[in-house]
């Protein structure tokens, strides 16, 4: 599908001569030839030749798109046939020369990492005509990631295992990525990252670039272009009607070298609307600032009467004059029903509320909260596995168990001590709310199979049928619904169980299924208390339990773990339909075995922007989700680590899911609660620079890592991680101009309600200095959020 904008229509031309400040230009892309550097063959016709990953595994050639390939409006050159010759370059510091030095707006890459989920990152060096060099960090993904998912733009249903025609029917992926390129000078060449000797090598299949648009001599105006216009699955109730969000990205294609000219930027209210057959705008999108080399994203809400064909994007300036239109954007109707079809479900997106929430609390609570122990650096909620794997292992957990409980106590004996005797759901929710979290995700069943909700006839291994005979999930959900309507409600659910006998048939790696052998006498099997007689784990247990969390407990986030065998397509259709019919929107992570809305790095953050939605999770404990009594109070995350991690993650387009491990009685211990509350104080005064913000397209941080950048339509935030001293801060975004213009006001977000505007100045090389009185600095802890409000 070819998507492009058209510069100016007649109406637009007409108004141009009256008041116009800007015209629309097409968003271009130009292929950068790469085949001279090819040194690897990734694809095979029958699997018996070639070696993509260093272990002789290859992509299946028959599924890869051939020749010119268009993705989201960007054109690439892919091989005209796959499986017959080299088709990619393993990035190892090679230099790719542009045919002519030119100002570049964006670099586009088709790539894959060749490991299976270890994470891929690297740095491109950009070599400029003025001899300067800039570094472009990127975060990427791998061709395989079973049993999690990492949905690539190109997918094959199977791949060939090492030098044989044997097919592994897990999908393999190829990805597309676009990176902002600083454009203060013409770009001469690009040095590829050095990954050829690392455990995860970056393979590049194709490169393209979007050149900047140098204005003809004469009037200097922003070169506005519609980068994309995507009819989303997100919607909002507007006057009783479901209005569809159309996600618009605008680019100002002028090179960054024009950044100091006010005429080169949008500096006043621009209004964006979308029209087409059956499509009309109800709430236009508003953009107040767009500097050279920058991009801005905004939603336009439309009524879509099952429209077909293409839509037109219209941009008006502050006087209501049309400055340009862009046509050819395919209309996709808003769904009225979800079917259990992978292609349909794959279009589902994280809802706007989730995108804006940024911060949630994860809760790991279950019978592992009774022993509440793991050796330093381990997950305490893995006690059951660590104790048994293998029996008589002398592992630290095995030794701890023997010393603490003796060899006659089995894991299920902990059930009687899981008392929840002091549990108060309101106290938890008060804490989450004061901590500034906008959602929670409670573990409803971990790998040990003990559930915290009513598992009905699927199993009686649950808190409802065993001690302490309570439906914790229901109590928490009901309290949240009635008393904390602003906090969204999510459920963690482990698809496999370590020791469920019915899982043996599906078992894999650390989830083999089958009863545990007694840790001290391997010839004895341990009980699996509460199990009922069913015939199939997936049909009779996993699937009905997931459906129940959606239909009976109204979960808004299905946060699966591990993936693997599943009936997730059927589940997702019911989950999404139930929500839609009841007027709310829900989401599902990448560990449900199919059709993910967002990625979930664990105890890890991406080093740079990832435009696909993601959420990182980690414990307040440095290494554990479940409570670990071996952890000292001083080791828990403190206000500084919580706030700086949150801001860092949000600046790269992620959400932060921070975990607490309550005690078996149901308390969140003071060292965790106090630090969450301390961070919550900061969010009360500086939350405008976190919630409902968007990443800044040109940079998420400065090269020294001292500052993070975030945007909203009317503001730009600079968040300092180092306490300002000398009465000022100096921000150098690494050769990229900050979107700050004369007339803008700057405040430090702090606890006093009337923050005064601060003096600021930008020098000739784009370095911003903000003068800030020390008494204001001293009132703030953890991070210093300077909020720039745009004039106009
Ligand atoms: C890949 O295949 C070659 C040729 O068959 C063989 O010599 C080599 O050991 C294989 N490499 C791996 C990692 O299996
Ligand atoms: C590069 O520059 C040369 C000399 O100015 C010109 O002849 C040629 O067409 C340019 N090539 C491209 C691809 O723009
Ligand atoms: C998926 O990959 C895993 C790990 O390599 C393997 O055990 C499993 O059999 C594969 N599944 C299929 C359907 O090929
Ligand atoms: C900037 O815009 C103003 C007002 O439209 C105009 O008078 C001025 O000439 C412009 N400056 C440049 C450098 O184009
Ligand atoms: C929609 O626009 C595309 C180009 O973007 C064009 O190829 C296609 O024919 C258009 N479809 C309709 C129905 O106008
Ligand atoms: C359960 O709690 C009792 C009373 O605190 C304690 O003596 C016992 O060791 C605990 N048993 C287990 C298995 O946790
Ligand atoms: C281990 O369990 C088996 C089977 O129950 C039993 O016969 C044996 O005596 C046990 N061994 C020890 C050392 O208790
Ligand atoms: C489960 O039910 C089947 C069929 O009724 C029966 O043959 C089997 O013995 C039962 N298994 C258990 C563990 O009760
Ligand atoms: C559990 O109950 C449901 C609803 O009554 C029924 O459809 C299902 O077959 C039952 N499952 C088992 C394993 O008995
Ligand atoms: C989830 O189930 C589908 C359908 O059975 C299967 O194709 C897919 O491989 C499963 N996902 C994982 C990660 O095993
Ligand atoms: C926790 O504190 C104790 C006592 O001060 C010390 O012995 C232990 O090493 C500490 N543990 C860790 C993981 O730091
Ligand atoms: C917060 O924790 C970090 C990381 O452990 C530590 O470096 C810092 O000193 C702590 N801050 C305070 C105020 O304790």
Short mmCIF file of C-alpha atoms in Angstrom, two decimals, residues 246-478:
data_model
loop_
_atom_site.label_atom_id
_atom_site.label_comp_id
_atom_site.label_asym_id
_atom_site.label_seq_id
_atom_site.Cartn_x
_atom_site.Cartn_y
_atom_site.Cartn_z
CA UNK A 246 -7.01 9.07 14.16
CA UNK A 247 -3.35 9.32 15.14
CA UNK A 248 -1.68 12.08 13.15
CA UNK A 249 2.04 12.67 13.03
CA UNK A 250 3.22 15.98 11.60
CA UNK A 251 6.79 16.70 10.63
CA UNK A 252 8.55 20.00 10.03
CA UNK A 253 11.00 19.00 7.30
CA UNK A 254 13.17 22.10 7.53
CA UNK A 255 16.68 21.13 8.64
CA UNK A 256 17.64 21.76 12.24
CA UNK A 257 20.00 24.46 11.04
CA UNK A 258 16.95 26.76 10.77
CA UNK A 259 15.96 26.22 14.39
CA UNK A 260 16.93 29.70 15.52
CA UNK A 261 14.59 31.45 13.04
CA UNK A 262 11.17 31.95 14.62
CA UNK A 263 9.56 31.94 11.16
CA UNK A 264 10.76 28.37 10.62
CA UNK A 265 8.49 26.99 13.38
CA UNK A 266 4.82 26.60 14.08
CA UNK A 267 4.37 28.95 17.02
CA UNK A 268 0.62 29.26 17.27
CA UNK A 269 -2.46 27.09 17.36
CA UNK A 270 -2.78 24.85 14.30
CA UNK A 271 -5.88 22.76 13.89
CA UNK A 272 -5.88 19.37 12.19
CA UNK A 273 -9.01 17.65 10.93
CA UNK A 274 -9.75 14.50 8.97
CA UNK A 275 -12.52 14.00 6.44
CA UNK A 276 -13.57 11.35 3.97
CA UNK A 277 -16.55 9.38 2.78
CA UNK A 278 -18.44 8.52 5.98
CA UNK A 279 -15.83 10.29 8.10
CA UNK A 280 -16.18 13.67 9.80
CA UNK A 281 -14.13 15.34 12.51
CA UNK A 282 -15.77 15.92 15.89
CA UNK A 283 -12.71 17.05 17.85
CA UNK A 284 -9.79 18.40 15.82
CA UNK A 285 -6.21 17.90 16.90
CA UNK A 286 -4.25 20.95 18.05
CA UNK A 287 -0.55 21.59 17.58
CA UNK A 288 1.01 24.68 19.15
CA UNK A 289 4.68 24.20 18.39
CA UNK A 290 6.66 22.42 15.72
CA UNK A 291 10.29 23.46 15.27
CA UNK A 292 12.52 22.52 12.32
CA UNK A 293 13.48 18.81 12.22
CA UNK A 294 10.82 17.94 14.79
CA UNK A 295 7.68 15.82 14.71
CA UNK A 296 4.49 16.09 16.75
CA UNK A 297 1.77 13.53 17.37
CA UNK A 298 -1.86 14.37 17.98
CA UNK A 299 -5.22 12.58 17.93
CA UNK A 300 -8.09 13.81 15.77
CA UNK A 301 -11.46 12.35 16.82
CA UNK A 302 -13.81 11.44 14.00
CA UNK A 303 -17.23 9.93 13.57
CA UNK A 304 -16.66 7.04 11.21
CA UNK A 305 -19.84 5.74 9.67
CA UNK A 306 -18.12 2.60 8.39
CA UNK A 307 -16.20 4.77 5.97
CA UNK A 308 -14.26 3.36 3.06
CA UNK A 309 -11.67 4.69 0.67
CA UNK A 310 -9.17 7.36 1.60
CA UNK A 311 -9.27 10.26 4.01
CA UNK A 312 -7.90 13.78 3.69
CA UNK A 313 -6.02 15.55 6.45
CA UNK A 314 -6.57 19.31 6.54
CA UNK A 315 -4.44 21.76 8.49
CA UNK A 316 -5.61 25.22 9.39
CA UNK A 317 -3.61 27.99 10.96
CA UNK A 318 -4.58 30.18 13.91
CA UNK A 319 -6.77 32.36 11.67
CA UNK A 320 -8.75 29.38 10.43
CA UNK A 321 -7.19 29.48 6.98
CA UNK A 322 -6.40 26.19 5.32
CA UNK A 323 -2.68 25.98 4.85
CA UNK A 324 -2.68 22.61 3.18
CA UNK A 325 -4.15 19.18 2.81
CA UNK A 326 -2.79 15.68 2.48
CA UNK A 327 -4.77 12.93 0.76
CA UNK A 328 -4.59 9.17 0.37
CA UNK A 329 -4.85 8.00 3.99
CA UNK A 330 -6.77 4.72 4.09
CA UNK A 331 -9.92 4.79 6.22
CA UNK A 332 -10.30 1.90 8.64
CA UNK A 333 -13.70 1.65 10.32
CA UNK A 334 -13.97 1.43 14.09
CA UNK A 335 -14.62 -2.20 15.05
CA UNK A 336 -18.07 -3.12 16.24
CA UNK A 337 -17.08 -6.70 16.98
CA UNK A 338 -13.84 -8.58 17.61
CA UNK A 339 -13.52 -12.06 16.12
CA UNK A 340 -11.05 -14.76 17.15
CA UNK A 341 -8.94 -14.06 14.11
CA UNK A 342 -5.23 -13.25 14.52
CA UNK A 343 -5.23 -10.63 11.73
CA UNK A 344 -8.16 -8.80 13.27
CA UNK A 345 -6.93 -8.99 16.87
CA UNK A 346 -3.43 -7.91 15.85
CA UNK A 347 -4.83 -4.46 15.03
CA UNK A 348 -5.90 -3.93 18.66
CA UNK A 349 -3.98 -1.14 20.44
CA UNK A 350 -3.37 -0.06 24.01
CA UNK A 351 -6.15 2.34 25.02
CA UNK A 352 -5.53 6.05 25.50
CA UNK A 353 -6.00 5.75 29.28
CA UNK A 354 -3.15 3.21 29.45
CA UNK A 355 -0.92 5.37 27.25
CA UNK A 356 -1.51 8.32 29.55
CA UNK A 357 -1.39 6.50 32.91
CA UNK A 358 2.40 5.86 32.81
CA UNK A 359 2.64 4.43 36.33
CA UNK A 360 1.09 1.31 37.85
CA UNK A 361 1.60 -0.89 40.91
CA UNK A 362 2.18 -4.62 40.51
CA UNK A 363 1.29 -6.94 43.42
CA UNK A 364 2.90 -10.35 43.94
CA UNK A 365 0.97 -11.99 46.73
CA UNK A 366 0.34 -15.70 47.28
CA UNK A 367 1.54 -18.66 49.30
CA UNK A 368 5.15 -17.79 48.44
CA UNK A 369 4.53 -14.75 50.70
CA UNK A 370 4.60 -17.19 53.62
CA UNK A 371 8.25 -18.33 53.37
CA UNK A 372 9.02 -14.95 51.73
CA UNK A 373 12.57 -15.91 51.04
CA UNK A 374 15.11 -16.20 48.24
CA UNK A 375 18.89 -15.94 48.14
CA UNK A 376 20.07 -12.41 47.22
CA UNK A 377 19.55 -11.76 43.54
CA UNK A 378 16.67 -14.21 43.09
CA UNK A 379 12.90 -14.04 42.76
CA UNK A 380 11.39 -15.04 46.12
CA UNK A 381 8.11 -15.99 44.39
CA UNK A 382 10.08 -18.82 42.74
CA UNK A 383 10.49 -20.56 46.13
CA UNK A 384 8.50 -23.63 45.03
CA UNK A 385 10.65 -24.14 41.94
CA UNK A 386 13.97 -23.36 43.67
CA UNK A 387 13.12 -25.82 46.44
CA UNK A 388 12.41 -28.69 44.04
CA UNK A 389 14.66 -28.19 41.10
CA UNK A 390 16.19 -30.67 41.38
CA UNK A 391 15.38 -32.58 44.60
CA UNK A 392 18.25 -32.83 47.11
CA UNK A 393 19.85 -29.93 45.32
CA UNK A 394 21.55 -28.25 48.26
CA UNK A 395 20.45 -25.01 46.64
CA UNK A 396 20.26 -22.01 48.99
CA UNK A 397 16.44 -22.31 49.05
CA UNK A 398 16.64 -26.04 49.80
CA UNK A 399 19.08 -25.39 52.65
CA UNK A 400 16.96 -22.51 53.95
CA UNK A 401 13.85 -24.69 53.90
CA UNK A 402 15.55 -27.55 55.71
CA UNK A 403 16.93 -25.18 58.36
CA UNK A 404 13.73 -23.21 58.82
CA UNK A 405 10.94 -25.79 58.41
CA UNK A 406 12.56 -29.24 58.29
CA UNK A 407 12.11 -31.90 55.66
CA UNK A 408 8.56 -32.86 56.60
CA UNK A 409 7.09 -29.55 55.51
CA UNK A 410 6.06 -29.43 51.85
CA UNK A 411 5.29 -26.31 49.83
CA UNK A 412 1.52 -26.74 50.10
CA UNK A 413 1.82 -26.64 53.90
CA UNK A 414 2.30 -22.90 53.48
CA UNK A 415 -1.35 -22.60 52.41
CA UNK A 416 -2.56 -22.77 56.00
CA UNK A 417 -0.27 -19.88 56.94
CA UNK A 418 -1.44 -17.63 54.11
CA UNK A 419 -3.83 -15.85 56.45
CA UNK A 420 -4.42 -12.35 55.04
CA UNK A 421 -5.36 -11.65 58.66
CA UNK A 422 -4.72 -7.90 58.51
CA UNK A 423 -5.55 -7.36 54.86
CA UNK A 424 -7.51 -4.23 54.01
CA UNK A 425 -8.03 -3.59 50.30
CA UNK A 426 -8.82 0.08 50.96
CA UNK A 427 -5.47 0.51 52.68
CA UNK A 428 -3.68 -0.86 49.60
CA UNK A 429 -5.66 1.36 47.27
CA UNK A 430 -5.10 4.41 49.46
CA UNK A 431 -1.40 3.72 49.23
CA UNK A 432 -1.45 3.25 45.44
CA UNK A 433 -3.46 6.41 45.04
CA UNK A 434 -1.18 8.47 47.30
CA UNK A 435 1.81 6.97 45.52
CA UNK A 436 0.51 8.52 42.30
CA UNK A 437 -0.18 5.22 40.50
CA UNK A 438 -2.95 5.19 37.92
CA UNK A 439 -3.46 1.44 37.75
CA UNK A 440 -2.64 -1.80 39.52
CA UNK A 441 -2.01 -5.35 38.34
CA UNK A 442 -2.56 -8.10 40.92
CA UNK A 443 -1.16 -11.61 40.56
CA UNK A 444 -4.28 -13.78 40.35
CA UNK A 445 -2.33 -17.02 39.90
CA UNK A 446 1.43 -17.52 39.79
CA UNK A 447 3.36 -20.54 38.49
CA UNK A 448 2.59 -22.47 41.71
CA UNK A 449 -1.04 -22.69 40.57
CA UNK A 450 -2.63 -21.26 43.77
CA UNK A 451 -5.21 -18.74 42.59
CA UNK A 452 -6.62 -15.72 44.43
CA UNK A 453 -10.01 -15.82 42.72
CA UNK A 454 -12.94 -18.19 42.29
CA UNK A 455 -11.66 -20.90 39.96
CA UNK A 456 -15.03 -22.73 40.03
CA UNK A 457 -14.90 -26.20 38.49
CA UNK A 458 -11.46 -25.66 36.85
CA UNK A 459 -9.61 -26.41 40.10
CA UNK A 460 -10.05 -25.81 43.78
CA UNK A 461 -6.43 -24.80 44.17
CA UNK A 462 -7.47 -21.29 45.12
CA UNK A 463 -7.93 -19.02 48.12
CA UNK A 464 -11.69 -19.39 47.70
CA UNK A 465 -11.67 -23.18 48.27
CA UNK A 466 -8.58 -23.42 50.49
CA UNK A 467 -7.31 -21.31 53.35
CA UNK A 468 -8.18 -18.48 53.92
CA UNK A 469 -11.44 -19.04 51.94
CA UNK A 470 -11.69 -15.56 50.44
CA UNK A 471 -11.98 -14.16 46.94
CA UNK A 472 -9.19 -11.58 47.11
CA UNK A 473 -9.41 -10.55 43.48
CA UNK A 474 -13.11 -9.79 43.82
CA UNK A 475 -12.63 -7.86 47.06
CA UNK A 476 -9.87 -5.74 45.55
CA UNK A 477 -11.69 -5.16 42.24
CA UNK A 478 -14.97 -4.26 43.98
#
